[in-house]
PDB file of C-alpha atoms and ligand atoms in Angstrom:
ATOM      1  CA  MET Z   1      34.431  -3.935 -57.987  1.00 98.00           C
ATOM      2  CA  ILE Z   2      37.118  -6.617 -58.203  1.00 98.00           C
ATOM      3  CA  ALA Z   3      38.164  -8.148 -61.540  1.00 99.00           C
ATOM      4  CA  PRO Z   4      40.515 -11.127 -61.104  1.00 98.00           C
ATOM      5  CA  SER Z   5      42.926 -11.486 -64.024  1.00 98.00           C
ATOM      6  CA  ILE Z   6      43.224 -15.018 -65.355  1.00 98.00           C
ATOM      7  CA  LEU Z   7      46.707 -14.174 -66.640  1.00 98.00           C
ATOM      8  CA  SER Z   8      47.887 -15.542 -63.279  1.00 98.00           C
ATOM      9  CA  ALA Z   9      45.615 -18.601 -63.435  1.00 98.00           C
ATOM     10  CA  ASP Z  10      46.330 -22.086 -64.800  1.00 98.00           C
ATOM     11  CA  PHE Z  11      45.562 -21.799 -68.535  1.00 98.00           C
ATOM     12  CA  ALA Z  12      44.984 -25.569 -68.755  1.00 98.00           C
ATOM     13  CA  THR Z  13      41.993 -25.377 -66.391  1.00 98.00           C
ATOM     14  CA  LEU Z  14      40.456 -21.990 -67.137  1.00 98.00           C
ATOM     15  CA  ALA Z  15      36.838 -22.983 -66.453  1.00 98.00           C
ATOM     16  CA  ASP Z  16      37.768 -24.151 -62.944  1.00 98.00           C
ATOM     17  CA  GLU Z  17      39.924 -21.079 -62.405  1.00 98.00           C
ATOM     18  CA  ALA Z  18      36.991 -18.835 -63.346  1.00 98.00           C
ATOM     19  CA  ALA Z  19      34.795 -20.692 -60.855  1.00 98.00           C
ATOM     20  CA  ALA Z  20      37.433 -20.325 -58.140  1.00 98.00           C
ATOM     21  CA  VAL Z  21      36.999 -16.553 -57.818  1.00 98.00           C
ATOM     22  CA  GLY Z  22      33.503 -16.833 -56.357  1.00 91.00           C
ATOM     23  CA  ASP Z  23      31.421 -13.708 -56.704  1.00 94.00           C
ATOM     24  CA  ALA Z  24      34.042 -11.563 -58.446  1.00 98.00           C
ATOM     25  CA  ASP Z  25      32.419  -8.669 -60.297  1.00 98.00           C
ATOM     26  CA  TRP Z  26      34.218  -9.117 -63.622  1.00 98.00           C
ATOM     27  CA  LEU Z  27      36.586 -11.738 -64.994  1.00 98.00           C
ATOM     28  CA  HIS Z  28      39.568  -9.946 -66.563  1.00 99.00           C
ATOM     29  CA  VAL Z  29      41.014 -11.659 -69.651  1.00 98.00           C
ATOM     30  CA  ASP Z  30      44.326 -10.364 -71.020  1.00 98.00           C
ATOM     31  CA  VAL Z  31      44.653 -10.792 -74.780  1.00 99.00           C
ATOM     32  CA  MET Z  32      48.243 -10.205 -75.981  1.00 98.00           C
ATOM     33  CA  ASP Z  33      49.514 -10.494 -79.546  1.00 98.00           C
ATOM     34  CA  ASN Z  34      53.309 -10.467 -79.113  1.00 98.00           C
ATOM     35  CA  HIS Z  35      53.409  -7.208 -81.132  1.00 98.00           C
ATOM     36  CA  PHE Z  36      51.781  -4.528 -78.995  1.00 98.00           C
ATOM     37  CA  VAL Z  37      53.376  -6.193 -75.969  1.00 98.00           C
ATOM     38  CA  PRO Z  38      56.267  -8.702 -75.818  1.00 98.00           C
ATOM     39  CA  ASN Z  39      54.046 -11.573 -74.696  1.00 98.00           C
ATOM     40  CA  LEU Z  40      51.478 -13.892 -76.235  1.00 98.00           C
ATOM     41  CA  THR Z  41      48.433 -15.219 -74.378  1.00 98.00           C
ATOM     42  CA  ILE Z  42      45.042 -16.228 -75.721  1.00 98.00           C
ATOM     43  CA  GLY Z  43      42.646 -14.987 -78.384  1.00 98.00           C
ATOM     44  CA  LEU Z  44      39.065 -15.180 -79.522  1.00 98.00           C
ATOM     45  CA  PRO Z  45      38.629 -18.990 -79.687  1.00 98.00           C
ATOM     46  CA  VAL Z  46      39.631 -19.401 -76.041  1.00 98.00           C
ATOM     47  CA  VAL Z  47      37.436 -16.469 -74.995  1.00 98.00           C
ATOM     48  CA  GLN Z  48      34.491 -18.028 -76.859  1.00 98.00           C
ATOM     49  CA  SER Z  49      35.033 -21.328 -75.048  1.00 98.00           C
ATOM     50  CA  LEU Z  50      35.479 -19.735 -71.641  1.00 98.00           C
ATOM     51  CA  LEU Z  51      32.296 -17.680 -72.063  1.00 98.00           C
ATOM     52  CA  LYS Z  52      30.355 -20.944 -72.136  1.00 98.00           C
ATOM     53  CA  HIS Z  53      31.743 -21.896 -68.718  1.00 98.00           C
ATOM     54  CA  THR Z  54      31.239 -18.783 -66.628  1.00 98.00           C
ATOM     55  CA  ASP Z  55      28.462 -16.349 -65.763  1.00 97.00           C
ATOM     56  CA  ILE Z  56      30.876 -13.697 -64.508  1.00 98.00           C
ATOM     57  CA  PRO Z  57      30.799 -10.692 -66.876  1.00 98.00           C
ATOM     58  CA  MET Z  58      33.943 -10.896 -68.983  1.00 98.00           C
ATOM     59  CA  ASP Z  59      36.298  -7.947 -69.166  1.00 99.00           C
ATOM     60  CA  CYS Z  60      38.558  -8.403 -72.201  1.00 99.00           C
ATOM     61  CA  HIS Z  61      41.732  -6.305 -72.118  1.00 99.00           C
ATOM     62  CA  LEU Z  62      43.170  -6.265 -75.624  1.00 99.00           C
ATOM     63  CA  MET Z  63      46.900  -5.545 -75.627  1.00 99.00           C
ATOM     64  CA  ILE Z  64      47.063  -5.877 -79.396  1.00 98.00           C
ATOM     65  CA  GLU Z  65      47.792  -3.923 -82.520  1.00 98.00           C
ATOM     66  CA  ASN Z  66      45.002  -3.154 -84.953  1.00 98.00           C
ATOM     67  CA  PRO Z  67      42.056  -3.226 -82.512  1.00 98.00           C
ATOM     68  CA  GLU Z  68      39.911  -1.941 -85.423  1.00 98.00           C
ATOM     69  CA  ARG Z  69      40.175  -5.404 -86.903  1.00 98.00           C
ATOM     70  CA  TRP Z  70      39.835  -7.542 -83.782  1.00 98.00           C
ATOM     71  CA  ALA Z  71      37.959  -5.770 -80.984  1.00 98.00           C
ATOM     72  CA  PRO Z  72      34.370  -6.078 -82.311  1.00 98.00           C
ATOM     73  CA  GLY Z  73      34.729  -9.892 -82.465  1.00 98.00           C
ATOM     74  CA  TYR Z  74      35.105 -10.058 -78.684  1.00 99.00           C
ATOM     75  CA  ALA Z  75      31.925  -8.013 -78.273  1.00 99.00           C
ATOM     76  CA  GLU Z  76      30.053 -10.253 -80.712  1.00 98.00           C
ATOM     77  CA  ALA Z  77      31.261 -13.305 -78.787  1.00 98.00           C
ATOM     78  CA  GLY Z  78      29.554 -12.002 -75.649  1.00 98.00           C
ATOM     79  CA  ALA Z  79      32.247 -10.209 -73.642  1.00 99.00           C
ATOM     80  CA  TYR Z  80      30.678  -7.692 -71.267  1.00 98.00           C
ATOM     81  CA  ASN Z  81      33.388  -5.067 -71.641  1.00 99.00           C
ATOM     82  CA  VAL Z  82      36.025  -4.825 -74.376  1.00 99.00           C
ATOM     83  CA  THR Z  83      39.007  -2.554 -73.709  1.00 99.00           C
ATOM     84  CA  PHE Z  84      41.720  -1.665 -76.227  1.00 99.00           C
ATOM     85  CA  HIS Z  85      44.759   0.585 -75.993  1.00 99.00           C
ATOM     86  CA  ALA Z  86      44.804   4.261 -76.926  1.00 98.00           C
ATOM     87  CA  GLU Z  87      48.398   3.767 -78.149  1.00 98.00           C
ATOM     88  CA  ALA Z  88      47.321   1.082 -80.639  1.00 98.00           C
ATOM     89  CA  THR Z  89      45.001   3.077 -82.888  1.00 98.00           C
ATOM     90  CA  ASP Z  90      44.475   6.443 -84.570  1.00 98.00           C
ATOM     91  CA  ASN Z  91      40.720   6.011 -84.426  1.00 98.00           C
ATOM     92  CA  PRO Z  92      39.710   5.177 -80.841  1.00 98.00           C
ATOM     93  CA  VAL Z  93      36.216   6.639 -81.248  1.00 98.00           C
ATOM     94  CA  GLY Z  94      35.524   4.469 -84.289  1.00 98.00           C
ATOM     95  CA  VAL Z  95      36.642   1.338 -82.443  1.00 99.00           C
ATOM     96  CA  ALA Z  96      34.515   2.255 -79.396  1.00 99.00           C
ATOM     97  CA  ARG Z  97      31.445   2.730 -81.591  1.00 98.00           C
ATOM     98  CA  ASP Z  98      32.008  -0.621 -83.283  1.00 98.00           C
ATOM     99  CA  ILE Z  99      32.346  -2.369 -79.904  1.00 99.00           C
ATOM    100  CA  ARG Z 100      29.153  -0.774 -78.607  1.00 98.00           C
ATOM    101  CA  ALA Z 101      27.307  -1.568 -81.836  1.00 98.00           C
ATOM    102  CA  ALA Z 102      28.360  -5.191 -81.390  1.00 98.00           C
ATOM    103  CA  GLY Z 103      26.728  -5.257 -77.952  1.00 98.00           C
ATOM    104  CA  ALA Z 104      29.495  -4.699 -75.382  1.00 99.00           C
ATOM    105  CA  ARG Z 105      30.713  -1.859 -73.237  1.00 98.00           C
ATOM    106  CA  ALA Z 106      33.738  -0.099 -74.667  1.00 99.00           C
ATOM    107  CA  GLY Z 107      36.919   0.569 -72.709  1.00 99.00           C
ATOM    108  CA  LEU Z 108      39.983   2.695 -73.405  1.00 99.00           C
ATOM    109  CA  SER Z 109      43.306   1.807 -71.784  1.00 99.00           C
ATOM    110  CA  VAL Z 110      46.418   3.921 -71.314  1.00 99.00           C
ATOM    111  CA  LYS Z 111      49.933   2.726 -70.482  1.00 99.00           C
ATOM    112  CA  PRO Z 112      51.662   4.247 -67.414  1.00 98.00           C
ATOM    113  CA  GLY Z 113      53.536   6.845 -69.499  1.00 98.00           C
ATOM    114  CA  THR Z 114      50.561   7.940 -71.603  1.00 98.00           C
ATOM    115  CA  PRO Z 115      48.914  11.183 -70.442  1.00 98.00           C
ATOM    116  CA  ILE Z 116      45.147  11.233 -70.094  1.00 98.00           C
ATOM    117  CA  GLU Z 117      44.482  14.849 -71.103  1.00 98.00           C
ATOM    118  CA  PRO Z 118      44.448  14.228 -74.895  1.00 98.00           C
ATOM    119  CA  TYR Z 119      41.702  11.630 -74.384  1.00 98.00           C
ATOM    120  CA  LEU Z 120      39.391  13.434 -71.955  1.00 98.00           C
ATOM    121  CA  GLU Z 121      37.252  14.813 -74.776  1.00 97.00           C
ATOM    122  CA  ILE Z 122      36.539  11.388 -76.265  1.00 98.00           C
ATOM    123  CA  LEU Z 123      35.873   9.579 -72.984  1.00 98.00           C
ATOM    124  CA  ARG Z 124      32.137  10.196 -73.388  1.00 97.00           C
ATOM    125  CA  GLU Z 125      32.303   7.574 -76.152  1.00 98.00           C
ATOM    126  CA  PHE Z 126      33.511   5.007 -73.595  1.00 98.00           C
ATOM    127  CA  ASP Z 127      32.051   3.092 -70.675  1.00 98.00           C
ATOM    128  CA  THR Z 128      35.346   2.310 -68.951  1.00 98.00           C
ATOM    129  CA  LEU Z 129      38.824   3.790 -68.673  1.00 98.00           C
ATOM    130  CA  LEU Z 130      41.552   1.291 -67.777  1.00 99.00           C
ATOM    131  CA  ILE Z 131      44.584   2.986 -66.284  1.00 99.00           C
ATOM    132  CA  MET Z 132      47.619   0.702 -66.377  1.00 99.00           C
ATOM    133  CA  SER Z 133      49.677   0.804 -63.189  1.00 99.00           C
ATOM    134  CA  VAL Z 134      52.427  -1.438 -64.633  1.00 99.00           C
ATOM    135  CA  GLU Z 135      53.839  -1.723 -68.146  1.00 98.00           C
ATOM    136  CA  PRO Z 136      51.424  -4.029 -69.981  1.00 98.00           C
ATOM    137  CA  GLY Z 137      52.631  -7.519 -70.804  1.00 98.00           C
ATOM    138  CA  PHE Z 138      53.166  -9.454 -67.609  1.00 98.00           C
ATOM    139  CA  GLY Z 139      51.571 -10.178 -64.245  1.00 98.00           C
ATOM    140  CA  GLY Z 140      53.329  -9.908 -60.923  1.00 98.00           C
ATOM    141  CA  GLN Z 141      54.988  -6.507 -61.481  1.00 98.00           C
ATOM    142  CA  LYS Z 142      55.320  -3.683 -58.980  1.00 98.00           C
ATOM    143  CA  PHE Z 143      52.573  -1.050 -58.734  1.00 99.00           C
ATOM    144  CA  ILE Z 144      53.492   2.384 -60.181  1.00 98.00           C
ATOM    145  CA  PRO Z 145      51.846   4.993 -57.875  1.00 98.00           C
ATOM    146  CA  GLU Z 146      52.750   7.842 -60.262  1.00 98.00           C
ATOM    147  CA  VAL Z 147      49.686   6.934 -62.372  1.00 98.00           C
ATOM    148  CA  LEU Z 148      47.271   7.868 -59.572  1.00 98.00           C
ATOM    149  CA  PRO Z 149      46.944  11.549 -60.561  1.00 98.00           C
ATOM    150  CA  LYS Z 150      45.326  10.287 -63.797  1.00 98.00           C
ATOM    151  CA  VAL Z 151      42.754   8.460 -61.685  1.00 98.00           C
ATOM    152  CA  GLU Z 152      42.125  11.618 -59.653  1.00 97.00           C
ATOM    153  CA  THR Z 153      41.660  13.739 -62.780  1.00 98.00           C
ATOM    154  CA  VAL Z 154      39.028  11.447 -64.229  1.00 98.00           C
ATOM    155  CA  ARG Z 155      37.365  10.875 -60.837  1.00 97.00           C
ATOM    156  CA  ARG Z 156      36.842  14.648 -60.488  1.00 96.00           C
ATOM    157  CA  LEU Z 157      35.198  14.838 -63.925  1.00 97.00           C
ATOM    158  CA  VAL Z 158      32.928  11.892 -63.133  1.00 97.00           C
ATOM    159  CA  ASP Z 159      31.946  13.315 -59.752  1.00 95.00           C
ATOM    160  CA  ALA Z 160      31.223  16.671 -61.402  1.00 96.00           C
ATOM    161  CA  GLY Z 161      28.849  14.909 -63.807  1.00 96.00           C
ATOM    162  CA  GLU Z 162      30.955  15.700 -66.860  1.00 97.00           C
ATOM    163  CA  LEU Z 163      31.769  12.050 -67.605  1.00 96.00           C
ATOM    164  CA  THR Z 164      30.102   8.754 -66.765  1.00 96.00           C
ATOM    165  CA  VAL Z 165      33.076   6.474 -67.346  1.00 98.00           C
ATOM    166  CA  LEU Z 166      33.986   3.709 -64.881  1.00 98.00           C
ATOM    167  CA  VAL Z 167      37.592   4.009 -63.677  1.00 98.00           C
ATOM    168  CA  GLU Z 168      39.519   0.735 -63.663  1.00 98.00           C
ATOM    169  CA  ILE Z 169      43.130   0.130 -62.613  1.00 99.00           C
ATOM    170  CA  ASP Z 170      45.342  -2.766 -63.696  1.00 99.00           C
ATOM    171  CA  GLY Z 171      48.745  -3.876 -62.454  1.00 98.00           C
ATOM    172  CA  GLY Z 172      50.327  -4.535 -59.079  1.00 98.00           C
ATOM    173  CA  ILE Z 173      47.065  -4.332 -57.145  1.00 99.00           C
ATOM    174  CA  ASN Z 174      47.264  -6.252 -53.859  1.00 98.00           C
ATOM    175  CA  ALA Z 175      46.520  -5.818 -50.147  1.00 98.00           C
ATOM    176  CA  ASP Z 176      49.307  -3.231 -49.850  1.00 98.00           C
ATOM    177  CA  THR Z 177      48.373  -1.058 -52.847  1.00 98.00           C
ATOM    178  CA  ILE Z 178      44.596  -1.264 -53.232  1.00 98.00           C
ATOM    179  CA  GLU Z 179      43.850   1.354 -50.581  1.00 98.00           C
ATOM    180  CA  GLN Z 180      45.807   4.139 -52.277  1.00 97.00           C
ATOM    181  CA  ALA Z 181      44.105   3.323 -55.566  1.00 98.00           C
ATOM    182  CA  ALA Z 182      40.693   3.367 -53.876  1.00 98.00           C
ATOM    183  CA  GLU Z 183      41.459   6.707 -52.239  1.00 97.00           C
ATOM    184  CA  ALA Z 184      42.371   8.140 -55.645  1.00 97.00           C
ATOM    185  CA  GLY Z 185      38.916   7.157 -56.898  1.00 97.00           C
ATOM    186  CA  VAL Z 186      39.166   3.803 -58.693  1.00 98.00           C
ATOM    187  CA  ASP Z 187      35.854   1.936 -59.226  1.00 98.00           C
ATOM    188  CA  CYS Z 188      37.171  -1.408 -60.492  1.00 98.00           C
ATOM    189  CA  PHE Z 189      40.413  -3.135 -59.454  1.00 98.00           C
ATOM    190  CA  VAL Z 190      42.078  -5.771 -61.619  1.00 99.00           C
ATOM    191  CA  ALA Z 191      44.137  -8.227 -59.581  1.00 98.00           C
ATOM    192  CA  GLY Z 192      45.986 -11.198 -61.042  1.00 98.00           C
ATOM    193  CA  SER Z 193      48.734 -12.556 -58.831  1.00 98.00           C
ATOM    194  CA  ALA Z 194      47.109 -11.244 -55.637  1.00 98.00           C
ATOM    195  CA  VAL Z 195      44.037 -13.393 -56.318  1.00 98.00           C
ATOM    196  CA  TYR Z 196      45.447 -16.472 -57.993  1.00 98.00           C
ATOM    197  CA  SER Z 197      48.511 -16.916 -55.795  1.00 98.00           C
ATOM    198  CA  ALA Z 198      46.235 -16.974 -52.758  1.00 98.00           C
ATOM    199  CA  GLU Z 199      45.305 -20.292 -51.185  1.00 97.00           C
ATOM    200  CA  ASP Z 200      41.637 -19.315 -51.528  1.00 98.00           C
ATOM    201  CA  PRO Z 201      41.078 -16.994 -54.533  1.00 98.00           C
ATOM    202  CA  ALA Z 202      37.444 -16.269 -53.601  1.00 98.00           C
ATOM    203  CA  ALA Z 203      38.508 -15.180 -50.109  1.00 98.00           C
ATOM    204  CA  ALA Z 204      41.239 -12.999 -51.648  1.00 98.00           C
ATOM    205  CA  VAL Z 205      38.612 -11.260 -53.795  1.00 98.00           C
ATOM    206  CA  GLU Z 206      36.463 -10.635 -50.728  1.00 98.00           C
ATOM    207  CA  SER Z 207      39.374  -9.306 -48.706  1.00 98.00           C
ATOM    208  CA  LEU Z 208      40.507  -6.929 -51.500  1.00 98.00           C
ATOM    209  CA  ARG Z 209      36.926  -5.700 -51.875  1.00 98.00           C
ATOM    210  CA  ARG Z 210      36.676  -4.986 -48.133  1.00 98.00           C
ATOM    211  CA  ARG Z 211      39.950  -3.059 -48.108  1.00 97.00           C
ATOM    212  CA  ALA Z 212      38.950  -0.953 -51.112  1.00 98.00           C
ATOM    213  CA  ALA Z 213      35.505  -0.223 -49.700  1.00 96.00           C
ATOM    214  CA  ALA Z 214      36.965   0.819 -46.330  1.00 95.00           C
ATOM    215  CA  ALA Z 215      39.466   3.169 -48.006  1.00 94.00           C
ATOM    216  CA  ALA Z 216      36.770   4.724 -50.204  1.00 91.00           C
ATOM    217  CA  ARG Z 217      34.457   5.187 -47.214  1.00 81.00           C
ATOM    218  CA  HIS Z 218      37.216   6.936 -45.298  1.00 72.00           C
ATOM    219  CA  LEU Z 219      37.587   9.256 -48.288  1.00 71.00           C
ATOM    220  CA  ARG Z 220      33.950  10.353 -48.226  1.00 62.00           C
ATOM    221  CA  ILE Z 221      33.826  11.169 -44.483  1.00 52.00           C
TER     222      ILE Z 221
HETATM  223  C1  DX5 O   1      49.339  -6.976 -67.427  1.00 84.80           C
HETATM  224  C2  DX5 O   1      47.878  -7.330 -67.398  1.00 84.80           C
HETATM  225  C3  DX5 O   1      47.305  -7.447 -66.057  1.00 84.80           C
HETATM  226  C4  DX5 O   1      47.947  -8.487 -65.187  1.00 84.80           C
HETATM  227  C5  DX5 O   1      47.925  -7.957 -63.798  1.00 84.80           C
HETATM  228  O1  DX5 O   1      49.689  -6.543 -68.687  1.00 84.80           O
HETATM  229  O2  DX5 O   1      47.125  -6.349 -68.098  1.00 84.80           O
HETATM  230  O3  DX5 O   1      45.896  -7.642 -66.119  1.00 84.80           O
HETATM  231  O4  DX5 O   1      47.291  -9.736 -65.188  1.00 84.80           O
HETATM  232  O5  DX5 O   1      48.616  -8.827 -62.974  1.00 84.80           O
HETATM  233  P1  DX5 O   1      49.022  -8.422 -61.476  1.00 84.80           P
HETATM  234  O6  DX5 O   1      47.735  -8.145 -60.744  1.00 84.80           O
HETATM  235  O7  DX5 O   1      49.738  -9.619 -60.989  1.00 84.80           O
HETATM  236  O8  DX5 O   1      49.894  -7.195 -61.576  1.00 84.80           O
HETATM  237 ZN1   ZN O   2      44.935  -6.524 -67.948  1.00 84.80          ZN
END
């Protein structure tokens, strides 16, 4: 699955930018509060408006403090998946339950330096795990391959039937890096600059999808 990140799109024409990614699987929306990360993007009112203009399932990535307070609102608004950061709360299970109760899938995200082991036990409360492959806050950064062992760890547990979580990766994904992520076992690839800096964003989505599928196929042979 490919999830274009509108962080790299033109914020003045978001409805058109959502339409430009063709049959992307999810539309990734980065919510930043200038506290959890040193950048400020959009919040619930813009998400509510954009939801009226796209049928692509919306994947909200909350890089914010106090997700207890804010995350359920995105689920109530109609986001398909709502992901918050493990580093931002002492009660990730409570937040996940509130998101699910409000009608969305719940996602947990970890920064590049955050180990996954302390969270393995609670992953059964989540639908997605978003592994950051750059420091959260900005698009266009360089992929950090050192996070891939986290992908492999969770992939093994999913393949063994111990977890059912979808493994998503976010940051620095492009034609040069997507294959190694696919080989490690990623299910869903967020791509911002690689999609929106392309002349044809829909074609970029298709080409990334083909590369990932080919790498994953190679893995299974
Ligand atoms: C960064 C965001 C990403 C960002 C990825 O904090 O979470 O979703 O848009 O951008 P690229 O694909 O350009 O690294
Ligand atoms: Zn993101």
